[in-house]
Amino acid sequence: KFSKSVASKYHESTPAFTKDGNTMYFTRNNYLNGKKGKNSEQTILLKIYRAKKEGDKWTNIEELPFNNDNYSVAHPALSADEKTLYFASDMPGTLGASDIFKVSINADGSFGTPMNLGNKINTEARETFPFISKDNELYFASDGHPGLGGLDVFVTELKEDGTVGSIKNVGEPVNSSMDDFALIIDAQSKRGFVSSNRKEDNLGYDDIYKFLETASIPKDCEQQLKGIVVDFDSQEPIASANVTLFDNSGNKIKTVTSDANGKYDFGTVECDTKLKIRVEKPDFNTNEITVTIPKESGITDSKITLELTEKPMKPGDDLRNALGIDIIYFDLDKSNIRPDAAVELAKIVEVMKQYPNMHIDVRSHTDCRQTAKYNEALSDRRAKSTIAWLVKNGIAKDRLTGKGYGESKLVNDCGCEPTNQSNCTEEQHQKNRRSEFIIVKL
């Protein structure tokens, strides 16, 4: 039983104790040292007080500095680290009838400036009776969020970055069609208490009920989106690239810059969504990819490549790769130049005209079907066909050499030896029916 210094002739409620048990925050009507305070309408409102324990007595009772005679401040709740006090109030800045606020507790016992928790938690109705669990979950009562009737108890996660998770109704049997509020719970034992004015077994106006949590409320899905930006050819990291995140409708969410190791981090993103990432840097072609964020918590790691707008060329390079030209493909068992290949070969012609000293070695290949001897002859015909097309379109023959390599240099695992059979798809075989354009002299 508390002494009269705490238990006055007015109402006291919702105490919050520090872990050492020596400091208590509690709600009381506006009454201290035998004096009562009233607002302009002569109503005695609520205030939060702090008391210190000395021996077996509670002393040094003081009201908190952000109390005011003209609005209520009530129902204190301490964060797990005891550095933040949460409370309910209708002070200026309140969005509804009453809101949940927080205020920092400084090392010297003084307080910061109260801060409204915002419209994700607070509504145009009542939010009140906050409680912080050891797992940093905020429980509160509200009749503004969708519920079962009257005040219901809701819970949300307080995240390290200062944001809050989704708002969840804790459901029956804690909540009813009447008012349910002032929940507290021990995170270890899962046992707790809640107040309610439900009618079916109520002994008074508001009764206290005990409960055991048998199934945890599902945690919010949290996905971290991060990755690395690398050069398309060298795969080396690219620093100082602008990496922009968009939602699936093209609305910009956030822009970050890749660090010295090419890495970027957008932090936490919404689960089960599709997002777009655009990467930009001078002297590189802009690249944009779509990322699918999973439904469960985890990390989504995306590597994004950037190609130089003008790639440096040197002997030994494949001119096709240096210029970003599509692969020159051939039809099965054919050596004629396809129309799509002619479009790409025209690009080779233009580059060789720009560099009159450039010499090219045309290396043609086949897939593995047919015998090795047959494929070698086929690829040689393809090399000669390619050279003939280039000569016909203005490139001197002495600037061109060529050879067929048959099936000896496959780009995938689609070999047929020794049975001359393969389980690869036509698309996989197609990748091997190609020509390369190796710079011999520049």
Coordinates of C-alpha atoms in Angstrom, one line a residue:
K1 CA 0.0 0.0 0.0
F2 CA 1.3 3.4 -1.0
S3 CA 1.6 6.3 1.4
K4 CA -0.7 9.3 1.1
S5 CA 2.1 11.2 -0.7
V6 CA 1.2 9.0 -3.7
A7 CA -2.3 7.7 -2.9
S8 CA -4.2 11.0 -2.7
K9 CA -7.9 11.7 -2.4
Y10 CA -8.0 11.9 -6.3
H11 CA -7.4 9.1 -8.8
E12 CA -4.0 7.5 -9.4
S13 CA -3.5 4.9 -12.1
T14 CA -1.2 3.3 -14.7
P15 CA 2.2 3.3 -12.8
A16 CA 5.4 2.5 -14.7
F17 CA 8.5 1.5 -12.7
T18 CA 12.2 1.5 -13.6
K19 CA 13.9 -1.9 -13.4
D20 CA 15.6 -1.1 -10.1
G21 CA 12.1 -0.2 -8.6
N22 CA 13.3 3.1 -7.3
T23 CA 11.5 5.5 -9.8
M24 CA 7.8 5.5 -10.6
Y25 CA 5.9 7.4 -13.2
F26 CA 2.1 7.5 -12.6
T27 CA -1.1 9.2 -13.6
R28 CA -3.1 11.4 -11.2
N29 CA -5.6 14.1 -11.4
N30 CA -4.1 17.6 -11.4
Y31 CA -3.3 17.6 -7.7
L32 CA 0.0 18.1 -5.9
N33 CA 1.0 19.2 -2.3
G34 CA -2.7 19.7 -1.4
K35 CA -3.3 22.0 -4.4
K36 CA -5.6 21.1 -7.3
G37 CA -5.4 22.6 -10.7
K38 CA -8.2 23.3 -13.2
N39 CA -8.5 24.2 -16.8
S40 CA -10.4 27.2 -18.1
E41 CA -13.6 25.2 -17.8
Q42 CA -12.9 24.4 -14.1
T43 CA -12.2 20.8 -14.9
I44 CA -9.5 18.8 -13.1
L45 CA -7.5 17.0 -15.9
L46 CA -4.8 14.4 -15.8
K47 CA -1.1 14.7 -15.3
I48 CA 1.9 12.4 -15.1
Y49 CA 4.0 12.5 -11.9
R50 CA 7.4 11.1 -11.0
A51 CA 8.2 9.7 -7.6
K52 CA 11.5 8.4 -6.1
K53 CA 11.8 5.6 -3.5
E54 CA 13.9 6.2 -0.5
G55 CA 14.0 3.2 1.8
D56 CA 10.4 2.1 2.1
K57 CA 8.9 5.5 1.2
W58 CA 8.0 7.2 -2.0
T59 CA 9.2 10.9 -1.9
N60 CA 10.1 13.8 -4.2
I61 CA 6.9 13.6 -6.1
E62 CA 7.0 16.1 -9.0
E63 CA 4.9 16.6 -12.1
L64 CA 6.6 16.3 -15.4
P65 CA 7.5 19.6 -17.2
F66 CA 5.3 19.0 -20.2
N67 CA 2.1 18.8 -18.1
N68 CA -0.4 21.6 -18.5
D69 CA -3.6 22.6 -16.7
N70 CA -5.3 22.9 -20.0
Y71 CA -4.8 19.4 -21.4
S72 CA -4.4 15.9 -20.1
V73 CA -1.1 13.9 -20.0
A74 CA -1.6 10.4 -18.8
H75 CA -0.7 6.7 -18.8
P76 CA 3.1 6.6 -18.8
A77 CA 5.0 3.6 -20.3
L78 CA 8.8 3.2 -20.3
S79 CA 10.9 1.8 -23.1
A80 CA 13.0 -1.3 -22.4
D81 CA 16.2 0.8 -22.1
E82 CA 14.3 3.4 -19.9
K83 CA 15.5 6.2 -22.2
T84 CA 12.0 7.0 -23.6
L85 CA 8.7 7.7 -21.9
Y86 CA 5.5 7.0 -23.9
F87 CA 2.2 8.5 -22.9
A88 CA -1.3 9.6 -24.1
S89 CA -2.4 13.2 -24.4
D90 CA -4.6 15.7 -26.1
M91 CA -1.9 18.4 -26.1
P92 CA -1.5 20.7 -29.1
G93 CA -0.5 18.7 -32.1
T94 CA -2.9 15.9 -31.3
L95 CA -4.5 14.4 -34.4
G96 CA -7.6 13.1 -32.7
A97 CA -9.3 13.0 -29.3
S98 CA -6.1 11.7 -27.8
D99 CA -2.8 10.5 -29.3
I100 CA 0.3 8.5 -28.3
F101 CA 3.4 10.6 -27.7
K102 CA 7.0 9.9 -26.7
V103 CA 9.6 12.0 -25.0
S104 CA 13.3 11.3 -24.3
I105 CA 14.5 11.0 -20.8
N106 CA 18.0 12.5 -20.5
A107 CA 20.8 11.1 -18.4
D108 CA 20.3 13.9 -15.8
G109 CA 16.6 13.1 -15.4
S110 CA 15.4 16.0 -17.5
F111 CA 13.2 15.5 -20.6
G112 CA 13.3 16.4 -24.3
T113 CA 10.4 17.7 -26.4
P114 CA 7.3 15.4 -26.7
M115 CA 6.9 14.0 -30.1
N116 CA 3.6 12.7 -31.7
L117 CA 4.0 9.1 -33.0
G118 CA 2.3 10.1 -36.2
N119 CA -0.7 9.1 -38.3
K120 CA 0.3 5.5 -38.7
I121 CA -0.5 5.0 -35.0
N122 CA -2.7 7.9 -34.2
T123 CA -6.1 8.5 -35.8
E124 CA -8.9 11.1 -35.6
A125 CA -10.3 9.1 -32.7
R126 CA -8.7 8.0 -29.4
E127 CA -5.4 6.3 -28.9
T128 CA -4.4 5.8 -25.3
F129 CA -2.9 3.4 -22.7
P130 CA 0.5 2.7 -24.3
F131 CA 2.7 -0.2 -23.1
I132 CA 6.2 -1.2 -24.3
S133 CA 7.2 -4.8 -24.0
K134 CA 10.8 -6.1 -23.6
D135 CA 10.7 -7.0 -27.3
N136 CA 10.1 -3.3 -28.1
E137 CA 6.5 -3.8 -29.1
L138 CA 4.1 -1.0 -28.5
Y139 CA 0.6 -2.1 -27.3
F140 CA -2.1 0.6 -27.2
A141 CA -5.8 1.0 -27.1
S142 CA -7.7 2.7 -29.9
D143 CA -11.2 3.1 -31.2
G144 CA -10.0 4.7 -34.5
H145 CA -8.4 1.6 -36.0
P146 CA -10.7 -1.2 -37.3
G147 CA -11.7 -3.3 -34.3
L148 CA -14.3 -5.4 -32.6
G149 CA -16.1 -2.5 -31.0
G150 CA -15.3 0.3 -28.5
L151 CA -11.6 0.5 -27.5
D152 CA -9.5 -2.4 -28.8
V153 CA -5.9 -3.3 -28.0
F154 CA -3.5 -3.1 -30.9
V155 CA 0.2 -3.8 -31.2
T156 CA 3.0 -2.6 -33.5
E157 CA 6.8 -3.0 -33.7
L158 CA 9.0 -0.1 -32.8
K159 CA 12.0 -0.4 -35.2
E160 CA 15.5 0.7 -34.6
D161 CA 15.3 3.3 -37.4
G162 CA 12.5 5.1 -35.6
T163 CA 9.7 3.8 -37.8
V164 CA 6.9 1.6 -36.8
G165 CA 5.6 -1.7 -38.2
S166 CA 2.1 -2.5 -39.3
I167 CA -0.8 -2.0 -36.8
K168 CA -2.3 -5.3 -35.7
N169 CA -5.4 -5.9 -33.7
V170 CA -4.6 -8.5 -31.0
G171 CA -8.0 -10.1 -31.6
E172 CA -10.2 -12.1 -29.3
P173 CA -10.4 -13.0 -26.5
V174 CA -8.4 -10.0 -25.3
N175 CA -10.6 -7.7 -27.4
S176 CA -14.4 -7.7 -27.3
S177 CA -17.4 -5.7 -28.5
M178 CA -16.9 -3.4 -25.5
D179 CA -13.9 -1.3 -24.3
D180 CA -10.6 -3.2 -23.9
F181 CA -7.5 -1.3 -22.8
A182 CA -4.5 -1.0 -20.5
L183 CA -2.8 -4.2 -21.6
I184 CA 0.5 -5.2 -20.1
I185 CA 2.4 -8.4 -20.8
D186 CA 5.5 -10.2 -19.7
A187 CA 7.5 -11.1 -22.8
Q188 CA 9.1 -14.1 -21.1
S189 CA 6.2 -15.8 -19.4
K190 CA 3.6 -14.6 -22.0
R191 CA 1.3 -13.8 -19.1
G192 CA -0.5 -10.4 -18.9
F193 CA -3.4 -8.3 -17.8
V194 CA -6.0 -6.2 -19.6
S195 CA -8.8 -4.0 -18.4
S196 CA -12.3 -4.2 -19.9
N197 CA -15.9 -3.2 -19.3
R198 CA -17.3 -6.3 -21.2
K199 CA -20.7 -7.3 -19.8
E200 CA -20.7 -11.1 -19.7
D201 CA -18.6 -11.6 -16.6
N202 CA -18.0 -8.1 -15.4
L203 CA -18.2 -7.4 -11.6
G204 CA -18.0 -3.6 -11.9
Y205 CA -17.7 -0.9 -14.4
D206 CA -14.1 -1.7 -15.5
D207 CA -12.5 -5.0 -14.4
I208 CA -9.0 -6.4 -14.8
Y209 CA -8.6 -9.7 -16.6
K210 CA -5.6 -12.0 -16.8
F211 CA -4.5 -13.9 -19.9
L212 CA -1.9 -16.2 -21.3
E213 CA -0.6 -15.6 -24.8
T214 CA -0.6 -19.0 -26.5
A215 CA 0.3 -17.9 -30.0
S216 CA 2.6 -15.0 -30.8
I217 CA 1.3 -12.2 -33.0
P218 CA 3.1 -12.6 -36.4
K219 CA 6.1 -10.4 -36.9
D220 CA 6.2 -7.9 -39.8
C221 CA 7.9 -9.2 -42.9
E222 CA 11.2 -7.2 -43.2
Q223 CA 13.3 -7.3 -46.3
Q224 CA 16.6 -5.5 -46.7
L225 CA 17.3 -4.4 -50.3
K226 CA 21.0 -4.0 -51.1
G227 CA 23.5 -4.9 -53.7
I228 CA 26.5 -3.9 -55.8
V229 CA 27.2 -2.0 -59.0
V230 CA 29.9 -3.5 -61.2
D231 CA 31.4 -3.0 -64.7
F232 CA 29.8 -5.2 -67.3
D233 CA 33.0 -6.4 -68.8
S234 CA 35.6 -6.4 -65.9
Q235 CA 33.0 -7.1 -63.1
E236 CA 35.0 -4.6 -61.0
P237 CA 33.0 -2.4 -58.5
I238 CA 31.8 1.0 -59.7
A239 CA 31.8 3.7 -57.0
S240 CA 29.8 6.9 -56.9
A241 CA 26.9 5.6 -59.1
N242 CA 23.5 7.1 -58.5
V243 CA 21.1 4.2 -57.6
T244 CA 17.4 5.1 -57.5
L245 CA 14.6 2.9 -56.2
F246 CA 11.1 3.2 -57.8
D247 CA 7.8 1.4 -57.0
N248 CA 6.2 -0.7 -59.7
S249 CA 4.3 2.4 -60.9
G250 CA 7.4 4.4 -61.5
N251 CA 7.2 6.6 -58.4
K252 CA 10.6 7.5 -56.9
I253 CA 11.1 6.1 -53.4
K254 CA 14.8 6.8 -52.6
T255 CA 18.2 7.5 -54.2
V256 CA 21.5 6.4 -52.7
T257 CA 25.1 6.4 -54.0
S258 CA 27.3 3.3 -54.4
D259 CA 30.3 3.4 -52.0
A260 CA 34.0 2.8 -52.7
N261 CA 33.3 -0.9 -53.1
G262 CA 30.4 -0.4 -55.4
K263 CA 27.8 -1.3 -52.7
Y264 CA 24.5 0.3 -52.2
D265 CA 21.8 -0.2 -49.5
F266 CA 18.2 0.9 -49.5
G267 CA 17.5 -0.4 -46.0
T268 CA 14.1 -2.0 -45.3
V269 CA 11.6 -2.3 -48.1
E270 CA 8.0 -3.6 -48.3
C271 CA 7.7 -7.4 -48.7
D272 CA 5.9 -9.1 -51.6
T273 CA 6.3 -6.3 -54.0
K274 CA 8.0 -5.6 -57.3
L275 CA 10.4 -2.7 -57.4
K276 CA 12.6 -1.1 -60.0
I277 CA 16.2 0.0 -59.6
R278 CA 17.9 2.5 -62.0
V279 CA 21.6 3.0 -61.9
E280 CA 23.3 6.1 -63.6
K281 CA 26.8 7.3 -63.9
P282 CA 28.6 9.6 -66.4
D283 CA 30.3 7.8 -69.2
F284 CA 28.2 4.7 -68.6
N285 CA 24.9 3.6 -70.2
T286 CA 22.0 3.8 -67.7
N287 CA 20.7 0.4 -66.6
E288 CA 17.4 -0.4 -65.0
I289 CA 16.3 -3.8 -63.5
T290 CA 13.1 -5.1 -61.8
V291 CA 13.4 -6.7 -58.4
T292 CA 10.8 -9.0 -56.9
I293 CA 10.8 -8.8 -53.1
P294 CA 9.8 -12.1 -51.4
K295 CA 6.9 -12.6 -49.0
E296 CA 9.1 -13.6 -46.0
S297 CA 11.8 -11.7 -44.1
G298 CA 15.3 -11.7 -45.3
I299 CA 17.8 -9.9 -47.6
T300 CA 17.4 -9.2 -51.3
D301 CA 20.8 -8.7 -52.9
S302 CA 21.0 -7.4 -56.5
K303 CA 24.1 -7.1 -58.6
I304 CA 23.6 -4.4 -61.4
T305 CA 26.0 -4.0 -64.3
L306 CA 26.9 -0.8 -66.1
E307 CA 28.5 -0.7 -69.6
L308 CA 30.8 2.1 -70.7
T309 CA 29.2 4.3 -73.3
E310 CA 32.4 4.1 -75.4
K311 CA 34.4 1.0 -74.6
P312 CA 38.2 1.1 -75.2
M313 CA 39.4 -1.3 -77.8
K314 CA 42.7 -3.2 -78.0
P315 CA 44.1 -6.1 -79.9
G316 CA 42.7 -9.4 -78.7
D317 CA 39.3 -7.9 -77.9
D318 CA 36.1 -9.3 -79.6
L319 CA 34.9 -6.2 -81.6
R320 CA 31.4 -7.5 -81.1
N321 CA 31.7 -7.3 -77.3
A322 CA 33.6 -4.0 -77.3
L323 CA 30.8 -2.3 -79.3
G324 CA 27.8 -4.1 -77.7
I325 CA 26.9 -5.7 -81.0
D326 CA 24.5 -8.7 -81.0
I327 CA 25.9 -12.2 -81.7
I328 CA 26.1 -13.1 -85.4
Y329 CA 24.1 -16.3 -85.5
F330 CA 23.7 -18.9 -88.3
D331 CA 20.8 -21.2 -89.0
L332 CA 21.3 -25.0 -88.5
D333 CA 23.6 -26.4 -91.1
K334 CA 23.7 -23.1 -93.0
S335 CA 26.5 -20.6 -93.8
N336 CA 24.5 -17.8 -95.5
I337 CA 24.2 -14.4 -93.8
R338 CA 20.8 -14.0 -92.2
P339 CA 19.0 -10.7 -92.4
D340 CA 19.4 -10.1 -88.7
A341 CA 23.1 -10.9 -88.9
A342 CA 23.5 -8.4 -91.8
V343 CA 22.2 -5.6 -89.6
E344 CA 25.0 -6.4 -87.0
L345 CA 27.7 -6.9 -89.7
A346 CA 26.9 -3.5 -91.0
K347 CA 27.9 -2.1 -87.6
I348 CA 31.3 -3.9 -88.0
V349 CA 31.7 -2.3 -91.4
E350 CA 31.1 1.2 -90.0
V351 CA 33.6 0.7 -87.2
M352 CA 36.3 -0.7 -89.5
K353 CA 35.8 2.4 -91.8
Q354 CA 36.3 4.6 -88.7
Y355 CA 39.5 2.8 -87.9
P356 CA 41.2 2.2 -91.3
N357 CA 44.2 0.5 -89.7
M358 CA 42.0 -2.1 -87.9
H359 CA 42.5 -5.7 -88.9
I360 CA 40.0 -8.4 -87.9
D361 CA 40.2 -12.2 -87.6
V362 CA 36.8 -13.7 -88.2
R363 CA 36.3 -16.9 -86.1
S364 CA 33.2 -19.0 -86.9
H365 CA 31.8 -21.8 -84.9
T366 CA 29.1 -24.5 -85.0
D367 CA 27.1 -26.5 -82.5
C368 CA 28.0 -30.1 -81.8
R369 CA 25.6 -31.8 -84.1
Q370 CA 27.0 -33.7 -87.0
T371 CA 30.6 -35.0 -87.0
A372 CA 33.5 -32.9 -85.9
K373 CA 35.0 -33.0 -89.4
Y374 CA 31.7 -31.9 -91.0
N375 CA 31.4 -29.1 -88.4
E376 CA 34.9 -27.8 -89.1
A377 CA 34.1 -27.5 -92.8
L378 CA 30.8 -25.9 -92.1
S379 CA 32.3 -23.3 -89.8
D380 CA 35.0 -22.6 -92.3
R381 CA 32.3 -21.9 -94.9
R382 CA 30.7 -19.5 -92.3
A383 CA 34.0 -17.6 -91.8
K384 CA 34.5 -17.3 -95.6
S385 CA 30.8 -16.2 -96.0
T386 CA 31.2 -13.5 -93.3
I387 CA 34.5 -12.2 -94.8
A388 CA 32.9 -12.1 -98.3
W389 CA 30.0 -10.1 -97.0
L390 CA 32.4 -7.6 -95.3
V391 CA 34.5 -7.3 -98.5
K392 CA 31.3 -6.8 -100.6
N393 CA 30.3 -3.9 -98.3
G394 CA 33.6 -2.0 -98.6
I395 CA 36.2 -3.6 -96.3
A396 CA 39.6 -4.4 -98.0
K397 CA 40.3 -8.2 -98.1
D398 CA 43.8 -7.8 -96.7
R399 CA 42.3 -6.4 -93.5
L400 CA 40.5 -9.7 -92.9
T401 CA 41.5 -13.2 -91.9
G402 CA 39.3 -16.0 -90.8
K403 CA 39.0 -19.6 -89.8
G404 CA 36.4 -22.1 -88.8
Y405 CA 36.7 -23.9 -85.4
G406 CA 33.8 -26.3 -85.8
E407 CA 32.5 -27.5 -82.5
S408 CA 35.9 -27.2 -80.7
K409 CA 35.0 -24.0 -78.8
L410 CA 31.5 -24.3 -77.4
V411 CA 30.2 -21.6 -75.1
N412 CA 28.1 -23.9 -73.0
D413 CA 27.9 -27.6 -72.0
C414 CA 26.1 -28.7 -75.2
G415 CA 28.7 -31.2 -76.4
C416 CA 27.6 -34.3 -78.4
E417 CA 30.7 -36.5 -78.3
P418 CA 31.1 -39.4 -78.4
T419 CA 27.5 -40.3 -79.1
N420 CA 26.8 -37.3 -81.4
Q421 CA 23.6 -36.7 -79.3
S422 CA 22.7 -33.9 -76.9
N423 CA 19.8 -33.1 -74.6
C424 CA 20.3 -29.3 -75.1
T425 CA 17.5 -27.2 -76.5
E426 CA 17.6 -25.5 -79.9
E427 CA 18.1 -22.2 -78.1
Q428 CA 21.2 -23.6 -76.3
H429 CA 22.6 -25.0 -79.6
Q430 CA 22.0 -21.6 -81.3
K431 CA 24.4 -19.9 -78.9
N432 CA 27.3 -22.0 -80.4
R433 CA 26.5 -21.2 -84.1
R434 CA 28.2 -17.8 -84.1
S435 CA 31.1 -15.7 -85.5
E436 CA 33.6 -13.7 -83.4
F437 CA 35.5 -10.7 -84.6
I438 CA 38.9 -10.5 -82.9
I439 CA 40.9 -7.3 -83.3
V440 CA 44.4 -8.3 -84.6
K441 CA 45.7 -4.8 -85.3
L442 CA 44.4 -1.4 -84.3

